[in-house]
Amino acid sequence: MMNEHSLTVPRTARYYTLGTPSESITDLWIVCHGYGQLARFFLRHFSVLDNGRTLVVAPEALSRFYLERFSGRVGATWMTKEDRLSEIDDQASYLNLLLEEQLRQLPQNVRLTVLGFSQGGATVSRWLATQQVPVHRLILWAASFPEDIDFATGKAAFANLPVAMVYGTQDEFITPEVLQRKHQLMHELGINPQIYTFEGGHTLHPETLALVDREL
């Protein structure tokens, strides 16, 4: 008879930073990449925020794989459908530890912005739904808002939280049907996001990123 078991093991998690922790830091950004990306390349899109007062931290998803066949370029994914509840718990534990490590090095009144791009949007949304994150702003960029967030805890977690939803007008993954479903889910959770668009596809856009930072 076959039985399933699980064992919690230590993992080495990799992350990259733009900026240096110091008393002069006023803003901390935790930014989560999309499916098949690596944190060091993703972080390059945030150079527009590198002003000496902002620290940007890009954690890398724990599951890496070859993007094509059995060699060559490598990407990372936050989770798959397999053993998904354990993956979600592991994500939250990982991001909580990362955030604690950063906050220990920064002023107490630092403003925390969380950004999720594409698959990273679902990751950060589930993380914030745990109600353990002292977040001040949420940016969902070309992101899928997860439908599995518990209504009661989710509504409490996102109450009064400024949220921006950003996407490119040529993004092949953002169809009218997808947008309608996103808005419906957010409305059910009491979220009224500010919408930003730009001319482009499934990518980050530096000018729009700077605009969201100024306005949200």
Coordinates of N, CA and C in Angstrom, one line a residue:
M1 N 0.8 -1.2 0.0 CA 0.0 0.0 0.0 C 0.9 1.2 0.0
M2 N 0.7 2.2 -0.9 CA 1.5 3.4 -1.0 C 0.9 4.5 -0.3
N3 N 1.7 5.2 0.6 CA 1.3 6.3 1.3 C 2.1 7.5 1.0
E4 N 1.5 8.7 1.0 CA 2.3 9.9 0.8 C 2.7 10.5 2.1
H5 N 4.0 11.0 2.1 CA 4.5 11.7 3.3 C 5.2 13.0 2.9
S6 N 5.5 13.8 3.8 CA 6.3 15.0 3.5 C 7.3 15.3 4.6
L7 N 8.3 16.0 4.3 CA 9.4 16.3 5.2 C 9.9 17.7 4.9
T8 N 10.0 18.5 5.9 CA 10.5 19.9 5.7 C 12.0 19.9 5.8
V9 N 12.6 20.4 4.8 CA 14.1 20.4 4.7 C 14.6 21.8 4.5
P10 N 15.9 22.1 4.9 CA 16.5 23.4 4.6 C 16.7 23.5 3.1
R11 N 16.6 24.8 2.7 CA 16.8 25.1 1.3 C 17.7 26.3 1.2
T12 N 18.5 26.5 0.2 CA 19.3 27.7 -0.1 C 18.5 28.5 -1.1
A13 N 18.0 29.7 -0.7 CA 17.2 30.5 -1.5 C 18.1 31.7 -2.0
R14 N 18.0 32.0 -3.3 CA 18.8 33.1 -3.8 C 18.0 34.3 -4.1
Y15 N 18.6 35.5 -3.8 CA 17.9 36.7 -4.1 C 18.9 37.8 -4.5
Y16 N 18.5 38.8 -5.2 CA 19.3 39.9 -5.6 C 18.8 41.2 -5.1
T17 N 19.7 42.2 -5.0 CA 19.3 43.5 -4.5 C 19.8 44.6 -5.3
L18 N 19.1 45.7 -5.4 CA 19.4 46.9 -6.1 C 19.4 48.0 -5.0
G19 N 20.6 48.5 -4.6 CA 20.6 49.5 -3.5 C 21.3 48.8 -2.3
T20 N 21.6 49.6 -1.3 CA 22.3 49.1 -0.1 C 21.5 49.5 1.1
P21 N 21.3 48.5 2.0 CA 20.6 48.8 3.3 C 21.3 49.9 4.1
S22 N 20.6 50.9 4.5 CA 21.2 51.9 5.4 C 20.1 52.7 6.0
E23 N 20.4 53.6 6.9 CA 19.5 54.5 7.5 C 18.8 55.5 6.6
S24 N 19.4 55.7 5.4 CA 18.8 56.6 4.5 C 17.7 56.0 3.6
I25 N 17.5 54.7 3.7 CA 16.5 54.0 2.9 C 15.1 54.3 3.4
T26 N 14.3 54.9 2.5 CA 12.9 55.2 2.9 C 11.9 54.2 2.3
D27 N 12.3 53.5 1.2 CA 11.4 52.5 0.5 C 12.1 51.2 0.3
L28 N 11.3 50.1 0.7 CA 11.7 48.8 0.4 C 10.8 48.2 -0.6
W29 N 11.3 47.6 -1.7 CA 10.4 46.9 -2.7 C 10.8 45.4 -2.6
I30 N 9.8 44.6 -2.5 CA 10.0 43.1 -2.8 C 9.3 42.8 -4.1
V31 N 10.1 42.4 -5.1 CA 9.6 42.2 -6.4 C 9.8 40.7 -6.9
C32 N 8.7 40.1 -7.3 CA 8.7 38.7 -7.6 C 8.5 38.5 -9.1
H33 N 9.4 37.8 -9.7 CA 9.5 37.6 -11.1 C 8.4 36.6 -11.6
G34 N 8.3 36.5 -12.9 CA 7.3 35.6 -13.5 C 7.8 34.2 -13.9
Y35 N 7.0 33.4 -14.5 CA 7.4 32.0 -14.8 C 8.5 32.0 -15.8
G36 N 9.5 31.2 -15.4 CA 10.6 30.9 -16.3 C 11.7 32.0 -16.3
Q37 N 11.6 33.0 -15.4 CA 12.6 34.0 -15.3 C 13.6 33.7 -14.2
L38 N 14.7 34.5 -14.2 CA 15.6 34.5 -13.1 C 15.7 35.9 -12.5
A39 N 16.0 35.9 -11.2 CA 15.9 37.2 -10.4 C 16.9 38.2 -10.9
R40 N 18.1 37.8 -11.2 CA 19.1 38.8 -11.6 C 18.8 39.5 -12.9
F41 N 18.1 38.8 -13.8 CA 17.7 39.5 -15.0 C 16.4 40.4 -14.8
F42 N 15.5 39.8 -14.0 CA 14.3 40.6 -13.7 C 14.6 41.9 -13.0
L43 N 15.6 41.9 -12.1 CA 15.9 43.1 -11.3 C 16.4 44.2 -12.1
R44 N 16.9 44.0 -13.3 CA 17.4 45.0 -14.2 C 16.3 46.0 -14.6
H45 N 15.1 45.5 -14.6 CA 14.0 46.4 -15.0 C 13.7 47.5 -14.0
F46 N 14.3 47.4 -12.8 CA 14.0 48.3 -11.7 C 15.0 49.4 -11.5
S47 N 16.0 49.5 -12.4 CA 17.0 50.5 -12.2 C 16.5 51.9 -12.1
V48 N 15.3 52.2 -12.7 CA 14.7 53.5 -12.6 C 14.4 53.9 -11.1
L49 N 14.4 52.9 -10.2 CA 14.1 53.2 -8.8 C 15.4 53.4 -8.0
D50 N 16.5 53.2 -8.6 CA 17.8 53.3 -7.9 C 18.2 54.7 -7.7
N51 N 17.7 55.3 -6.5 CA 17.9 56.7 -6.3 C 18.6 56.9 -4.9
G52 N 19.2 55.9 -4.3 CA 19.9 56.0 -3.1 C 19.0 56.0 -1.8
R53 N 17.6 56.0 -2.0 CA 16.7 56.0 -0.9 C 15.8 54.7 -1.0
T54 N 16.0 53.9 -2.1 CA 15.1 52.8 -2.3 C 16.0 51.5 -2.4
L55 N 15.5 50.5 -1.7 CA 16.2 49.2 -1.8 C 15.2 48.2 -2.5
V56 N 15.6 47.6 -3.6 CA 14.8 46.7 -4.3 C 15.3 45.3 -4.1
V57 N 14.5 44.4 -3.7 CA 14.9 43.0 -3.4 C 14.1 42.0 -4.3
A58 N 14.9 41.2 -5.1 CA 14.2 40.3 -6.0 C 14.5 38.9 -5.6
P59 N 13.6 38.2 -4.9 CA 13.8 36.8 -4.6 C 13.6 35.9 -5.8
E60 N 14.3 34.8 -5.8 CA 14.2 33.9 -7.0 C 13.4 32.7 -6.5
A61 N 12.5 32.2 -7.3 CA 11.7 31.1 -7.0 C 12.6 29.8 -6.8
L62 N 12.1 28.9 -6.0 CA 13.0 27.8 -5.6 C 13.1 26.7 -6.6
S63 N 12.2 26.6 -7.6 CA 12.2 25.5 -8.5 C 12.8 26.0 -9.9
R64 N 14.0 25.5 -10.2 CA 14.6 25.9 -11.5 C 14.5 24.7 -12.5
F65 N 14.5 25.1 -13.8 CA 14.4 24.1 -14.8 C 15.0 24.6 -16.1
Y66 N 15.4 23.7 -17.0 CA 15.9 24.2 -18.3 C 14.7 24.6 -19.2
L67 N 14.9 25.8 -19.8 CA 13.8 26.3 -20.6 C 13.6 25.6 -21.9
E68 N 14.6 24.9 -22.4 CA 14.5 24.2 -23.6 C 15.2 22.8 -23.4
R69 N 14.5 21.8 -23.5 CA 15.0 20.4 -23.4 C 15.9 20.2 -22.2
F70 N 17.2 19.8 -22.3 CA 17.9 19.3 -21.1 C 19.2 20.1 -20.9
S71 N 19.3 21.3 -21.5 CA 20.5 22.1 -21.3 C 20.2 23.5 -21.7
G72 N 21.2 24.4 -21.6 CA 21.0 25.8 -22.0 C 20.4 26.7 -21.0
R73 N 19.6 27.7 -21.4 CA 19.1 28.7 -20.5 C 18.2 28.0 -19.4
V74 N 18.3 28.6 -18.2 CA 17.5 28.1 -17.0 C 16.6 29.2 -16.6
G75 N 15.4 28.8 -16.2 CA 14.4 29.6 -15.6 C 13.9 29.1 -14.3
A76 N 13.1 29.8 -13.6 CA 12.6 29.4 -12.3 C 11.0 29.6 -12.2
T77 N 10.4 28.7 -11.5 CA 8.9 28.8 -11.3 C 8.6 28.8 -9.8
W78 N 7.6 29.5 -9.4 CA 7.2 29.6 -8.0 C 6.4 28.3 -7.6
M79 N 5.7 27.7 -8.5 CA 5.0 26.5 -8.2 C 4.3 25.9 -9.4
T80 N 3.9 24.7 -9.2 CA 3.0 24.0 -10.2 C 1.8 23.5 -9.5
K81 N 1.0 22.8 -10.2 CA -0.3 22.3 -9.6 C 0.1 21.1 -8.6
E82 N 1.3 20.5 -8.7 CA 1.6 19.4 -7.9 C 2.0 19.8 -6.5
D83 N 1.3 19.2 -5.5 CA 1.5 19.4 -4.1 C 1.5 21.0 -3.8
R84 N 0.5 21.6 -4.4 CA 0.4 23.0 -4.5 C 0.2 23.7 -3.1
L85 N -0.5 23.0 -2.2 CA -0.7 23.6 -0.9 C 0.6 23.7 -0.1
S86 N 1.4 22.7 -0.2 CA 2.8 22.8 0.4 C 3.6 23.8 -0.2
E87 N 3.5 24.0 -1.6 CA 4.3 25.0 -2.3 C 3.9 26.4 -1.8
I88 N 2.6 26.6 -1.6 CA 2.1 27.9 -1.2 C 2.6 28.2 0.2
D89 N 2.6 27.2 1.1 CA 3.1 27.5 2.5 C 4.6 27.7 2.4
D90 N 5.4 27.0 1.6 CA 6.8 27.2 1.5 C 7.1 28.6 0.9
Q91 N 6.3 29.1 0.0 CA 6.5 30.4 -0.6 C 6.4 31.5 0.5
A92 N 5.3 31.4 1.3 CA 5.1 32.3 2.4 C 6.2 32.3 3.4
S93 N 6.7 31.1 3.8 CA 7.8 31.0 4.7 C 9.1 31.7 4.2
Y94 N 9.3 31.4 2.9 CA 10.5 31.9 2.2 C 10.4 33.5 2.2
L95 N 9.3 34.0 1.8 CA 9.2 35.5 1.7 C 9.2 36.2 3.0
N96 N 8.6 35.5 4.0 CA 8.6 36.1 5.4 C 10.0 36.2 5.9
L97 N 10.8 35.1 5.7 CA 12.2 35.2 6.2 C 13.0 36.2 5.5
L98 N 12.8 36.3 4.2 CA 13.5 37.3 3.4 C 13.1 38.7 3.8
L99 N 11.8 39.0 4.1 CA 11.4 40.3 4.5 C 12.0 40.6 5.9
E100 N 12.0 39.7 6.8 CA 12.5 39.9 8.1 C 14.0 40.3 8.1
E101 N 14.7 39.6 7.2 CA 16.2 39.9 7.0 C 16.4 41.3 6.5
Q102 N 15.6 41.8 5.6 CA 15.7 43.1 5.1 C 15.3 44.2 6.2
L103 N 14.2 43.9 6.8 CA 13.7 44.9 7.8 C 14.6 45.1 9.0
R104 N 15.4 44.1 9.3 CA 16.4 44.2 10.4 C 17.4 45.2 10.1
Q105 N 17.6 45.5 8.8 CA 18.7 46.4 8.4 C 18.2 47.8 8.0
L106 N 16.9 48.1 8.2 CA 16.4 49.3 7.7 C 15.7 50.1 8.8
P107 N 15.4 51.4 8.6 CA 14.6 52.2 9.5 C 13.3 51.6 9.8
Q108 N 12.7 51.8 11.0 CA 11.4 51.2 11.3 C 10.3 51.7 10.5
N109 N 10.4 53.0 10.0 CA 9.3 53.6 9.2 C 9.5 53.4 7.7
V110 N 10.2 52.4 7.3 CA 10.4 52.2 5.9 C 9.1 51.8 5.2
R111 N 8.8 52.3 4.0 CA 7.6 52.0 3.3 C 7.8 50.7 2.5
L112 N 6.9 49.7 2.6 CA 7.1 48.5 1.9 C 6.1 48.4 0.7
T113 N 6.7 48.2 -0.5 CA 5.9 48.0 -1.7 C 6.2 46.6 -2.2
V114 N 5.2 45.9 -2.5 CA 5.3 44.5 -3.0 C 4.8 44.5 -4.5
L115 N 5.6 44.0 -5.4 CA 5.2 43.9 -6.8 C 5.4 42.4 -7.2
G116 N 4.3 42.0 -7.9 CA 4.4 40.7 -8.6 C 4.1 40.8 -10.0
F117 N 5.0 40.2 -10.8 CA 4.9 40.2 -12.3 C 4.4 38.8 -12.7
S118 N 3.4 38.8 -13.5 CA 2.9 37.5 -14.1 C 2.7 36.5 -13.0
Q119 N 3.3 35.3 -13.1 CA 3.1 34.3 -12.0 C 3.5 34.8 -10.7
G120 N 4.4 35.8 -10.6 CA 4.8 36.4 -9.3 C 3.6 37.1 -8.7
G121 N 2.7 37.6 -9.5 CA 1.5 38.3 -8.9 C 0.7 37.4 -8.1
A122 N 0.4 36.1 -8.5 CA -0.3 35.2 -7.7 C 0.5 34.8 -6.5
T123 N 1.8 34.7 -6.6 CA 2.6 34.4 -5.4 C 2.5 35.5 -4.4
V124 N 2.7 36.7 -4.7 CA 2.6 37.8 -3.7 C 1.2 38.0 -3.1
S125 N 0.2 37.7 -4.0 CA -1.2 37.9 -3.5 C -1.5 36.8 -2.4
R126 N -1.1 35.6 -2.7 CA -1.2 34.5 -1.6 C -0.4 34.9 -0.4
W127 N 0.7 35.4 -0.6 CA 1.6 35.8 0.6 C 0.9 36.8 1.4
L128 N 0.4 37.9 0.8 CA -0.2 39.0 1.5 C -1.5 38.5 2.2
A129 N -2.2 37.5 1.6 CA -3.4 37.0 2.2 C -3.2 36.3 3.5
T130 N -1.9 36.0 3.9 CA -1.7 35.4 5.2 C -1.8 36.4 6.3
Q131 N -1.9 37.7 5.9 CA -2.0 38.8 6.9 C -0.8 38.9 7.8
Q132 N 0.4 38.5 7.4 CA 1.6 38.6 8.1 C 2.6 39.6 7.6
V133 N 2.1 40.4 6.5 CA 3.1 41.2 5.8 C 2.7 42.7 6.0
P134 N 3.6 43.5 6.6 CA 3.3 44.9 6.8 C 3.4 45.8 5.6
V135 N 2.6 45.4 4.6 CA 2.8 46.1 3.2 C 2.0 47.4 3.2
H136 N 2.5 48.3 2.4 CA 1.9 49.6 2.2 C 1.3 49.8 0.8
R137 N 1.9 49.1 -0.2 CA 1.4 49.2 -1.5 C 1.6 47.8 -2.2
L138 N 0.6 47.5 -3.1 CA 0.7 46.3 -3.9 C 0.6 46.6 -5.4
I139 N 1.5 46.1 -6.2 CA 1.5 46.3 -7.6 C 1.4 45.0 -8.3
L140 N 0.3 44.7 -9.0 CA 0.2 43.5 -9.8 C 0.4 43.8 -11.3
W141 N 1.5 43.3 -11.8 CA 1.9 43.7 -13.2 C 1.7 42.5 -14.1
A142 N 0.8 42.7 -15.1 CA 0.6 41.6 -16.0 C 0.3 40.3 -15.2
A143 N -0.4 40.4 -14.1 CA -0.5 39.3 -13.1 C -1.8 38.7 -13.1
S144 N -1.8 37.4 -12.7 CA -3.0 36.7 -12.5 C -3.4 36.7 -11.0
F145 N -4.5 37.3 -10.6 CA -4.9 37.3 -9.2 C -5.5 35.9 -8.9
P146 N -5.0 35.2 -7.9 CA -5.4 33.8 -7.7 C -6.8 33.7 -7.2
E147 N -7.5 32.7 -7.7 CA -8.9 32.5 -7.4 C -9.1 31.7 -6.1
D148 N -8.0 31.1 -5.6 CA -8.1 30.3 -4.4 C -7.9 31.0 -3.1
I149 N -7.8 32.3 -3.1 CA -7.6 33.0 -1.8 C -8.9 33.0 -1.0
D150 N -8.8 32.6 0.2 CA -10.0 32.5 1.1 C -10.6 33.9 1.2
F151 N -11.9 33.9 1.0 CA -12.6 35.2 0.9 C -12.5 36.0 2.2
A152 N -12.7 35.4 3.4 CA -12.7 36.1 4.7 C -11.3 36.7 5.0
T153 N -10.3 35.8 4.9 CA -8.9 36.3 5.2 C -8.4 37.3 4.1
G154 N -8.8 37.0 2.9 CA -8.3 37.9 1.8 C -8.9 39.3 1.9
K155 N -10.2 39.3 2.2 CA -10.8 40.6 2.3 C -10.2 41.5 3.5
A156 N -9.8 40.8 4.6 CA -9.2 41.5 5.7 C -7.8 42.0 5.3
A157 N -7.1 41.1 4.5 CA -5.7 41.4 4.2 C -5.5 42.6 3.2
F158 N -6.5 42.7 2.3 CA -6.4 43.7 1.3 C -7.2 45.0 1.6
A159 N -7.9 45.0 2.7 CA -8.7 46.2 3.1 C -7.8 47.4 3.2
N160 N -8.2 48.5 2.5 CA -7.6 49.8 2.6 C -6.1 49.8 2.0
L161 N -5.8 48.7 1.3 CA -4.4 48.6 0.7 C -4.4 49.2 -0.7
P162 N -3.6 50.2 -0.9 CA -3.5 50.8 -2.3 C -3.0 49.7 -3.3
V163 N -3.7 49.4 -4.3 CA -3.4 48.4 -5.3 C -3.3 49.0 -6.7
A164 N -2.3 48.7 -7.4 CA -2.2 49.1 -8.8 C -2.2 47.8 -9.7
M165 N -3.0 47.9 -10.8 CA -2.9 46.8 -11.8 C -2.4 47.4 -13.1
V166 N -1.3 46.8 -13.6 CA -0.6 47.3 -14.7 C -0.4 46.3 -15.8
Y167 N -0.7 46.7 -17.0 CA -0.4 45.7 -18.1 C -0.2 46.5 -19.4
G168 N 0.4 45.8 -20.4 CA 0.7 46.3 -21.7 C -0.5 46.1 -22.6
T169 N -0.8 47.0 -23.4 CA -2.0 46.9 -24.3 C -1.8 45.8 -25.4
Q170 N -0.5 45.4 -25.6 CA -0.3 44.3 -26.5 C 0.1 43.0 -25.8
D171 N -0.2 42.9 -24.6 CA 0.1 41.7 -23.8 C -0.9 40.6 -24.3
E172 N -0.3 39.5 -24.8 CA -1.1 38.4 -25.4 C -1.8 37.6 -24.3
F173 N -1.4 37.8 -23.0 CA -2.1 37.0 -22.0 C -3.2 37.8 -21.3
I174 N -3.3 39.1 -21.6 CA -4.3 39.9 -21.0 C -5.5 40.1 -22.0
T175 N -6.4 39.2 -22.0 CA -7.5 39.3 -22.9 C -8.7 40.1 -22.2
P176 N -9.7 40.5 -22.9 CA -10.9 41.2 -22.3 C -11.5 40.2 -21.3
E177 N -11.6 38.9 -21.6 CA -12.2 38.0 -20.6 C -11.3 37.9 -19.4
V178 N -10.0 37.9 -19.5 CA -9.1 37.8 -18.3 C -9.3 39.0 -17.5
L179 N -9.3 40.2 -18.1 CA -9.5 41.4 -17.4 C -10.8 41.5 -16.6
Q180 N -11.9 41.0 -17.3 CA -13.2 41.0 -16.6 C -13.1 40.1 -15.4
R181 N -12.5 39.0 -15.5 CA -12.4 38.0 -14.3 C -11.6 38.6 -13.2
K182 N -10.5 39.3 -13.6 CA -9.6 39.9 -12.6 C -10.4 41.0 -11.8
H183 N -11.1 41.8 -12.5 CA -11.9 42.9 -11.8 C -13.0 42.3 -10.9
Q184 N -13.6 41.2 -11.4 CA -14.6 40.6 -10.6 C -14.1 40.0 -9.3
L185 N -12.9 39.3 -9.4 CA -12.3 38.8 -8.2 C -11.9 39.9 -7.2
M186 N -11.3 40.9 -7.7 CA -10.9 42.0 -6.9 C -12.1 42.7 -6.2
H187 N -13.1 42.9 -7.0 CA -14.3 43.5 -6.4 C -14.9 42.7 -5.3
E188 N -14.9 41.4 -5.4 CA -15.4 40.5 -4.4 C -14.6 40.6 -3.1
L189 N -13.3 41.0 -3.2 CA -12.4 41.1 -2.1 C -12.3 42.6 -1.6
G190 N -13.1 43.4 -2.2 CA -13.1 44.8 -1.8 C -12.0 45.6 -2.3
I191 N -11.3 45.1 -3.4 CA -10.1 45.8 -3.9 C -10.6 46.7 -5.1
N192 N -10.2 47.9 -5.1 CA -10.5 48.8 -6.2 C -9.2 49.4 -6.8
P193 N -8.5 48.6 -7.7 CA -7.2 49.0 -8.1 C -7.2 50.2 -9.0
Q194 N -6.0 50.9 -8.9 CA -5.7 51.9 -10.0 C -5.2 51.2 -11.2
I195 N -5.7 51.5 -12.3 CA -5.3 50.8 -13.6 C -4.3 51.7 -14.3
Y196 N -3.2 51.0 -14.8 CA -2.2 51.7 -15.6 C -1.9 50.8 -16.8
T197 N -1.9 51.4 -18.0 CA -1.5 50.6 -19.2 C -0.4 51.4 -19.9
F198 N 0.3 50.6 -20.8 CA 1.4 51.2 -21.6 C 1.4 50.4 -22.9
E199 N 2.0 51.0 -23.9 CA 2.1 50.4 -25.2 C 3.2 49.4 -25.1
G200 N 2.8 48.1 -25.2 CA 3.8 47.1 -25.1 C 3.2 45.7 -24.7
G201 N 4.0 44.7 -24.6 CA 3.6 43.4 -24.4 C 3.7 42.9 -22.9
H202 N 4.1 41.6 -22.8 CA 4.2 41.0 -21.5 C 5.6 41.3 -20.9
T203 N 5.7 42.5 -20.4 CA 7.0 42.9 -19.9 C 6.8 44.1 -18.9
L204 N 7.9 44.5 -18.3 CA 7.9 45.7 -17.4 C 8.2 46.9 -18.3
H205 N 7.8 48.1 -17.9 CA 8.0 49.3 -18.6 C 8.5 50.4 -17.7
P206 N 9.8 50.8 -17.8 CA 10.4 51.7 -16.8 C 9.6 53.0 -16.5
E207 N 9.1 53.6 -17.6 CA 8.4 54.9 -17.4 C 7.1 54.7 -16.7
T208 N 6.4 53.6 -17.0 CA 5.2 53.3 -16.2 C 5.5 53.0 -14.8
L209 N 6.5 52.2 -14.6 CA 6.9 51.9 -13.2 C 7.2 53.1 -12.4
A210 N 7.9 54.1 -13.0 CA 8.2 55.3 -12.2 C 6.9 56.1 -12.0
L211 N 6.0 56.1 -12.9 CA 4.7 56.8 -12.8 C 3.9 56.1 -11.6
V212 N 3.8 54.8 -11.6 CA 3.1 54.1 -10.5 C 3.7 54.5 -9.2
D213 N 5.0 54.5 -9.1 CA 5.7 54.8 -7.9 C 5.4 56.2 -7.4
R214 N 5.2 57.1 -8.3 CA 4.9 58.5 -7.9 C 3.4 58.6 -7.4
E215 N 2.5 57.9 -8.1 CA 1.1 58.2 -7.9 C 0.4 57.2 -6.9
L216 N 0.9 56.0 -6.7 CA 0.1 55.1 -5.9 C 0.3 55.4 -4.4

